[in-house]
Amino acid sequence: MSITIYHNPECGTSRNTLAMIRQSGAEPVVIEYLKTPPAREKLIELIDKMGLPVRSLLREKDIPHAELGLADLTWSDDSLIDFMLAHPILINRPIVVSAKGVKLCRPSETVLDLLPNPHIGRFVKEDGEVIDAA
């Protein structure tokens, strides 16, 4: 089963998710979306497959969010997508795609639902939290 992760190596949740995928025995396609952002059509497809409102994929913690006034609820979905494409750091991560579906994997153990072998055993996250997926 092919697995793709839209990954930011600077993000602990993204690193934990990638490590869980690998611990399951799978080697995913890793797309560092800050270097290679998805095309507009692909981003829309991912959002649709996740079944999320566009705004819920918008990362609020990073600087451009406040500077661009994105907390304003009058921005349309198309405008929010435009902002995410212009500033990929605004795309919340990690997004994982597998034959089992597409999910924003926050928290990282959400990825287990997408893995062909979710029984990865004991996993210790970077923050020390232990996940037991036996």
XYZ file of N, CA, C and O in Angstrom:
536
model
N 0.855 -1.182 0.000
C 0.000 0.000 0.000
C 0.895 1.237 0.000
O 1.797 1.359 0.810
N 0.603 2.129 -0.899
C 1.361 3.377 -0.992
C 0.864 4.365 0.060
O -0.337 4.517 0.274
N 1.809 5.017 0.716
C 1.493 6.032 1.716
C 2.294 7.283 1.369
O 3.475 7.194 1.040
N 1.637 8.423 1.448
C 2.293 9.702 1.206
C 2.078 10.572 2.431
O 0.982 10.613 2.994
N 3.146 11.252 2.840
C 3.039 12.200 3.954
C 3.491 13.568 3.467
O 4.553 13.702 2.865
N 2.649 14.564 3.698
C 3.019 15.962 3.466
C 3.654 16.400 4.773
O 2.966 16.550 5.785
N 4.959 16.569 4.735
C 5.799 16.596 5.927
C 6.553 17.911 6.066
O 6.998 18.489 5.086
N 6.691 18.339 7.317
C 7.571 19.451 7.658
C 8.562 18.911 8.674
O 8.189 18.629 9.824
N 9.841 18.733 8.287
C 10.811 18.152 9.208
C 11.079 18.997 10.453
O 11.670 18.510 11.415
N 10.634 20.242 10.475
C 10.797 21.105 11.652
C 9.671 20.909 12.672
O 9.735 21.464 13.763
N 8.664 20.132 12.321
C 7.482 19.939 13.173
C 7.569 18.601 13.898
O 7.671 17.550 13.265
N 7.499 18.627 15.225
C 7.570 17.411 16.019
C 6.439 16.440 15.722
O 6.658 15.227 15.646
N 5.227 16.940 15.542
C 4.101 16.060 15.223
C 4.339 15.365 13.886
O 4.086 14.173 13.738
N 4.856 16.116 12.930
C 5.144 15.539 11.618
C 6.254 14.492 11.717
O 6.166 13.407 11.125
N 7.298 14.778 12.485
C 8.387 13.806 12.664
C 7.885 12.541 13.360
O 8.248 11.427 12.970
N 7.046 12.699 14.385
C 6.480 11.534 15.069
C 5.619 10.701 14.122
O 5.686 9.473 14.134
N 4.817 11.368 13.309
C 3.948 10.659 12.367
C 4.777 9.870 11.365
O 4.499 8.696 11.098
N 5.806 10.496 10.819
C 6.683 9.812 9.870
C 7.348 8.603 10.529
O 7.415 7.513 9.940
N 7.795 8.755 11.762
C 8.438 7.647 12.471
C 7.450 6.505 12.720
O 7.816 5.330 12.615
N 6.205 6.821 13.018
C 5.196 5.781 13.228
C 4.940 5.014 11.939
O 4.796 3.779 11.956
N 4.861 5.742 10.828
C 4.672 5.074 9.532
C 5.818 4.098 9.293
O 5.605 2.934 8.938
N 7.020 4.567 9.502
C 8.199 3.712 9.274
C 8.234 2.546 10.253
O 8.614 1.438 9.883
N 7.841 2.768 11.499
C 7.828 1.682 12.474
C 6.805 0.613 12.081
O 6.943 -0.543 12.463
N 5.799 0.996 11.302
C 4.793 0.025 10.850
C 5.338 -0.877 9.742
O 4.689 -1.837 9.345
N 6.523 -0.530 9.232
C 7.121 -1.315 8.157
C 6.946 -0.700 6.782
O 7.422 -1.255 5.789
N 6.275 0.432 6.707
C 6.051 1.103 5.420
C 7.095 2.198 5.219
O 7.544 2.822 6.177
N 7.460 2.416 3.982
C 8.334 3.547 3.632
C 7.503 4.482 2.754
O 7.225 4.176 1.602
N 7.092 5.606 3.321
C 6.195 6.499 2.590
C 6.924 7.372 1.572
O 8.139 7.558 1.639
N 6.142 7.916 0.673
C 6.602 9.013 -0.165
C 6.540 10.240 0.733
O 5.489 10.530 1.324
N 7.655 10.924 0.881
C 7.722 12.091 1.757
C 7.772 13.343 0.894
O 8.691 13.512 0.091
N 6.768 14.187 1.054
C 6.722 15.453 0.336
C 6.930 16.563 1.356
O 6.077 16.776 2.232
N 8.077 17.208 1.267
C 8.320 18.361 2.130
C 7.586 19.538 1.498
O 8.103 20.217 0.620
N 6.358 19.740 1.957
C 5.461 20.678 1.291
C 5.904 22.142 1.373
O 5.419 22.967 0.602
N 6.838 22.474 2.257
C 7.349 23.848 2.266
C 8.272 24.072 1.071
O 8.359 25.179 0.551
N 8.955 23.001 0.648
C 9.824 23.078 -0.527
C 9.054 22.817 -1.811
O 9.357 23.388 -2.855
N 8.069 21.920 -1.728
C 7.279 21.528 -2.892
C 5.796 21.589 -2.503
O 5.188 20.556 -2.192
N 5.217 22.776 -2.494
C 3.804 22.895 -2.104
C 2.903 22.193 -3.114
O 3.232 22.116 -4.301
N 1.780 21.667 -2.647
C 0.848 21.044 -3.585
C 0.250 22.094 -4.516
O 0.113 23.264 -4.146
N -0.091 21.662 -5.711
C -0.814 22.547 -6.636
C -2.196 22.821 -6.053
O -2.687 22.072 -5.194
N -2.812 23.864 -6.500
C -4.140 24.251 -6.006
C -5.124 23.079 -6.081
O -5.836 22.786 -5.125
N -5.148 22.406 -7.242
C -6.084 21.295 -7.432
C -5.813 20.181 -6.424
O -6.740 19.571 -5.897
N -4.546 19.891 -6.158
C -4.185 18.837 -5.212
C -4.583 19.229 -3.796
O -5.109 18.408 -3.038
N -4.350 20.479 -3.415
C -4.727 20.937 -2.079
C -6.238 20.830 -1.893
O -6.714 20.348 -0.858
N -6.997 21.233 -2.884
C -8.460 21.140 -2.816
C -8.886 19.678 -2.710
O -9.772 19.327 -1.917
N -8.238 18.810 -3.482
C -8.541 17.375 -3.435
C -8.274 16.802 -2.036
O -9.086 16.050 -1.493
N -7.139 17.168 -1.449
C -6.812 16.686 -0.103
C -7.845 17.158 0.913
O -8.308 16.381 1.754
N -8.206 18.423 0.837
C -9.201 18.987 1.760
C -10.523 18.249 1.609
O -11.156 17.857 2.597
N -10.947 18.040 0.358
C -12.213 17.337 0.108
C -12.172 15.918 0.665
O -13.122 15.469 1.306
N -11.066 15.204 0.437
C -10.962 13.814 0.901
C -10.902 13.729 2.424
O -11.330 12.726 3.000
N -10.361 14.755 3.077
C -10.338 14.765 4.543
C -11.703 15.102 5.114
O -11.976 14.836 6.279
N -12.541 15.747 4.305
C -13.864 16.137 4.778
C -13.821 17.249 5.805
O -14.701 17.358 6.659
N -12.780 18.072 5.714
C -12.605 19.168 6.665
C -13.018 20.496 6.046
O -12.838 20.699 4.847
N -13.510 21.417 6.863
C -13.667 22.777 6.366
C -12.278 23.342 6.043
O -11.300 23.016 6.722
N -12.175 24.159 5.023
C -10.892 24.724 4.606
C -10.202 25.397 5.797
O -9.011 25.206 6.027
N -10.951 26.156 6.555
C -10.371 26.904 7.680
C -9.695 25.985 8.700
O -8.708 26.357 9.330
N -10.172 24.757 8.854
C -9.578 23.863 9.857
C -8.210 23.336 9.429
O -7.472 22.799 10.245
N -7.853 23.496 8.158
C -6.519 23.115 7.702
C -5.536 24.279 7.828
O -4.340 24.114 7.673
N -6.052 25.439 8.138
C -5.229 26.642 8.252
C -4.508 26.659 9.600
O -5.127 26.616 10.660
N -3.196 26.707 9.541
C -2.387 26.730 10.765
C -2.381 28.149 11.328
O -2.015 29.090 10.641
N -2.753 28.276 12.570
C -2.884 29.593 13.189
C -1.636 30.047 13.919
O -1.462 31.237 14.155
N -0.752 29.122 14.292
C 0.387 29.465 15.148
C 1.483 30.242 14.437
O 2.261 30.914 15.083
N 1.581 30.104 13.141
C 2.706 30.717 12.447
C 2.434 32.172 12.096
O 1.298 32.602 11.933
N 3.495 32.913 11.969
C 3.451 34.373 11.824
C 2.507 34.884 10.733
O 1.753 35.800 11.007
N 2.501 34.319 9.530
C 1.660 34.951 8.502
C 0.179 34.991 8.854
O -0.534 35.868 8.382
N -0.294 34.077 9.698
C -1.721 34.036 10.026
C -2.195 35.363 10.608
O -3.162 35.955 10.130
N -1.526 35.842 11.620
C -1.921 37.102 12.262
C -1.657 38.288 11.348
O -2.496 39.189 11.227
N -0.489 38.288 10.699
C -0.135 39.413 9.820
C -1.131 39.590 8.680
O -1.388 40.712 8.252
N -1.682 38.480 8.196
C -2.610 38.532 7.069
C -4.060 38.714 7.506
O -4.947 38.818 6.671
N -4.292 38.724 8.810
C -5.658 38.914 9.314
C -6.561 37.730 9.025
O -7.759 37.895 8.796
N -6.012 36.525 9.076
C -6.782 35.345 8.688
C -7.770 34.875 9.747
O -8.575 33.989 9.480
N -7.755 35.473 10.915
C -8.772 35.151 11.920
C -10.122 35.745 11.524
O -11.164 35.318 12.031
N -10.105 36.684 10.602
C -11.333 37.300 10.095
C -12.162 36.230 9.387
O -11.723 35.641 8.390
N -13.347 35.963 9.897
C -14.182 34.888 9.361
C -14.831 35.220 8.025
O -15.519 34.375 7.446
N -14.611 36.415 7.512
C -15.209 36.773 6.225
C -14.383 36.289 5.029
O -14.856 36.368 3.894
N -13.154 35.789 5.271
C -12.362 35.254 4.155
C -13.076 34.037 3.575
O -13.508 33.147 4.302
N -13.175 33.976 2.257
C -13.795 32.829 1.586
C -12.833 31.644 1.578
O -11.627 31.796 1.780
N -13.380 30.460 1.327
C -12.530 29.267 1.221
C -11.494 29.444 0.116
O -10.330 29.079 0.289
N -11.895 30.001 -1.016
C -10.953 30.229 -2.120
C -9.823 31.149 -1.695
O -8.661 30.920 -2.035
N -10.152 32.177 -0.949
C -9.118 33.105 -0.474
C -8.174 32.410 0.503
O -6.954 32.594 0.429
N -8.719 31.601 1.402
C -7.874 30.887 2.365
C -6.929 29.920 1.643
O -5.758 29.807 1.988
N -7.432 29.249 0.615
C -6.587 28.357 -0.188
C -5.493 29.168 -0.877
O -4.329 28.757 -0.899
N -5.847 30.329 -1.401
C -4.838 31.202 -2.027
C -3.734 31.558 -1.032
O -2.553 31.534 -1.375
N -4.115 31.873 0.198
C -3.125 32.208 1.224
C -2.224 31.010 1.536
O -1.013 31.153 1.686
N -2.833 29.816 1.635
C -2.039 28.620 1.921
C -1.052 28.318 0.790
O 0.072 27.885 1.047
N -1.464 28.568 -0.427
C -0.563 28.331 -1.561
C 0.554 29.372 -1.609
O 1.693 29.053 -1.930
N 0.223 30.604 -1.251
C 1.234 31.667 -1.245
C 2.180 31.533 -0.050
O 3.345 31.933 -0.128
N 1.678 30.978 1.048
C 2.451 30.809 2.288
C 2.228 29.379 2.786
O 1.434 29.156 3.707
N 2.911 28.389 2.221
C 2.662 26.991 2.591
C 2.811 26.696 4.086
O 2.223 25.726 4.574
N 3.525 27.528 4.823
C 3.650 27.324 6.269
C 2.278 27.383 6.944
O 2.094 26.872 8.051
N 1.295 27.965 6.273
C -0.060 28.057 6.812
C -0.835 26.745 6.695
O -1.902 26.609 7.285
N -0.318 25.773 5.939
C -0.996 24.483 5.804
C -0.672 23.646 7.040
O 0.489 23.380 7.332
N -1.710 23.264 7.739
C -1.499 22.438 8.925
C -0.973 21.075 8.505
O -1.267 20.598 7.420
N -0.193 20.455 9.356
C 0.490 19.217 9.011
C 0.576 18.306 10.220
O 0.366 18.759 11.337
N 0.898 17.057 9.908
C 1.131 16.410 8.626
C -0.174 15.875 8.030
O -1.084 15.481 8.751
N -0.234 15.865 6.734
C -1.341 15.245 6.020
C -0.805 13.919 5.495
O 0.264 13.871 4.891
N -1.547 12.848 5.747
C -1.144 11.520 5.296
C -2.226 10.957 4.384
O -3.423 11.052 4.676
N -1.760 10.372 3.265
C -2.634 9.783 2.265
C -2.290 8.308 2.150
O -1.113 7.958 1.994
N -3.299 7.448 2.252
C -3.102 6.013 2.024
C -4.370 5.467 1.375
O -5.353 6.203 1.211
N -4.351 4.178 1.052
C -5.539 3.549 0.475
C -6.711 3.572 1.456
O -7.859 3.437 1.050
N -6.413 3.762 2.735
C -7.461 3.795 3.760
C -8.058 5.182 3.964
O -8.976 5.345 4.755
N -7.507 6.202 3.297
C -8.059 7.539 3.429
C -7.000 8.621 3.503
O -5.809 8.373 3.282
N -7.467 9.810 3.822
C -6.605 10.992 3.943
C -6.960 11.663 5.260
O -8.143 11.880 5.550
N -5.922 11.975 6.051
C -6.174 12.617 7.342
C -5.099 13.641 7.664
O -3.940 13.476 7.295
N -5.530 14.663 8.389
C -4.606 15.551 9.079
C -4.260 14.809 10.364
O -5.135 14.544 11.195
N -3.016 14.404 10.509
C -2.622 13.527 11.616
C -2.129 14.312 12.821
O -0.948 14.331 13.153
N -3.074 14.971 13.457
C -2.856 15.681 14.709
C -3.915 15.186 15.672
O -5.087 15.446 15.400
N -3.579 14.457 16.673
C -2.244 14.059 17.097
C -1.660 12.989 16.172
O -2.384 12.372 15.387
N -0.379 12.756 16.305
C 0.337 11.882 15.385
C -0.213 10.459 15.348
O -0.196 9.820 14.297
N -0.742 9.953 16.457
C -1.252 8.584 16.458
C -2.496 8.395 15.600
O -2.906 7.269 15.312
N -3.071 9.501 15.117
C -4.178 9.426 14.168
C -3.764 8.643 12.930
O -4.592 8.028 12.262
N -2.479 8.645 12.613
C -1.971 7.946 11.431
C -2.222 6.445 11.499
O -2.306 5.788 10.469
N -2.357 5.884 12.693
C -2.538 4.443 12.826
C -3.751 3.948 12.048
O -3.735 2.839 11.507
N -4.801 4.773 11.947
C -6.008 4.402 11.195
C -5.739 4.248 9.698
O -6.523 3.624 8.992
N -4.642 4.828 9.215
C -4.342 4.819 7.787
C -3.320 3.765 7.383
O -3.043 3.594 6.194
N -2.753 3.075 8.357
C -1.655 2.149 8.078
C -2.154 0.736 7.802
O -3.095 0.273 8.449
N -1.489 0.030 6.870
C -1.860 -1.361 6.627
C -1.546 -2.237 7.845
O -2.212 -3.225 8.085
N -0.527 -1.848 8.627
C -0.162 -2.547 9.854
C -0.147 -1.531 11.000
O 0.897 -0.977 11.316
N -1.314 -1.297 11.616
C -1.367 -0.299 12.688
C -0.793 -0.800 14.018
O -0.659 -0.036 14.959
N -0.437 -2.056 14.088
C 0.072 -2.646 15.330
C 1.583 -2.457 15.382
O 2.351 -3.396 15.186
N 1.987 -1.225 15.668
C 3.410 -0.879 15.631
C 4.111 -1.140 16.954
O 5.308 -0.916 17.084
N 3.363 -1.608 17.948
C 3.958 -1.863 19.255
C 4.138 -0.580 20.050
O 3.397 0.379 19.886
N 5.160 -0.563 20.860
C 5.423 0.592 21.728
C 6.149 1.668 20.915
O 7.141 1.397 20.254
N 5.636 2.884 20.997
C 6.248 4.012 20.299
C 6.381 5.152 21.294
O 5.411 5.502 21.976
N 7.559 5.737 21.361
C 7.794 6.868 22.259
C 7.918 8.133 21.411
O 8.821 8.250 20.582
N 6.985 9.045 21.631
C 7.023 10.318 20.919
C 8.200 11.157 21.410
O 8.745 10.914 22.492
N 8.545 12.154 20.631
C 9.661 13.036 20.991
C 9.478 13.691 22.350
O 10.453 13.976 23.042
N 8.230 13.943 22.745
C 7.983 14.596 24.035
C 7.947 13.600 25.201
O 7.689 13.972 26.329
N 8.187 12.315 24.893
C 8.212 11.294 25.923
C 6.912 10.523 26.094
O 6.875 9.501 26.774
N 5.828 10.999 25.471
C 4.559 10.278 25.564
C 4.723 8.913 24.902
O 5.317 8.790 23.834
N 4.163 7.893 25.545
C 4.264 6.533 25.033
C 2.932 6.112 24.428
O 1.876 6.260 25.056
N 2.995 5.591 23.214
C 1.833 5.045 22.525
C 2.036 3.545 22.464
O 3.105 3.077 22.044
N 1.048 2.767 22.880
C 1.158 1.324 22.785
C 0.112 0.845 21.791
O -1.065 0.753 22.105
N 0.561 0.579 20.574
C -0.338 0.149 19.500
C -0.038 -1.307 19.164
O 0.330 -1.658 18.068
N -0.225 -2.146 20.168
C 0.052 -3.585 19.989
C -1.052 -4.283 19.240
O -2.133 -3.842 19.119
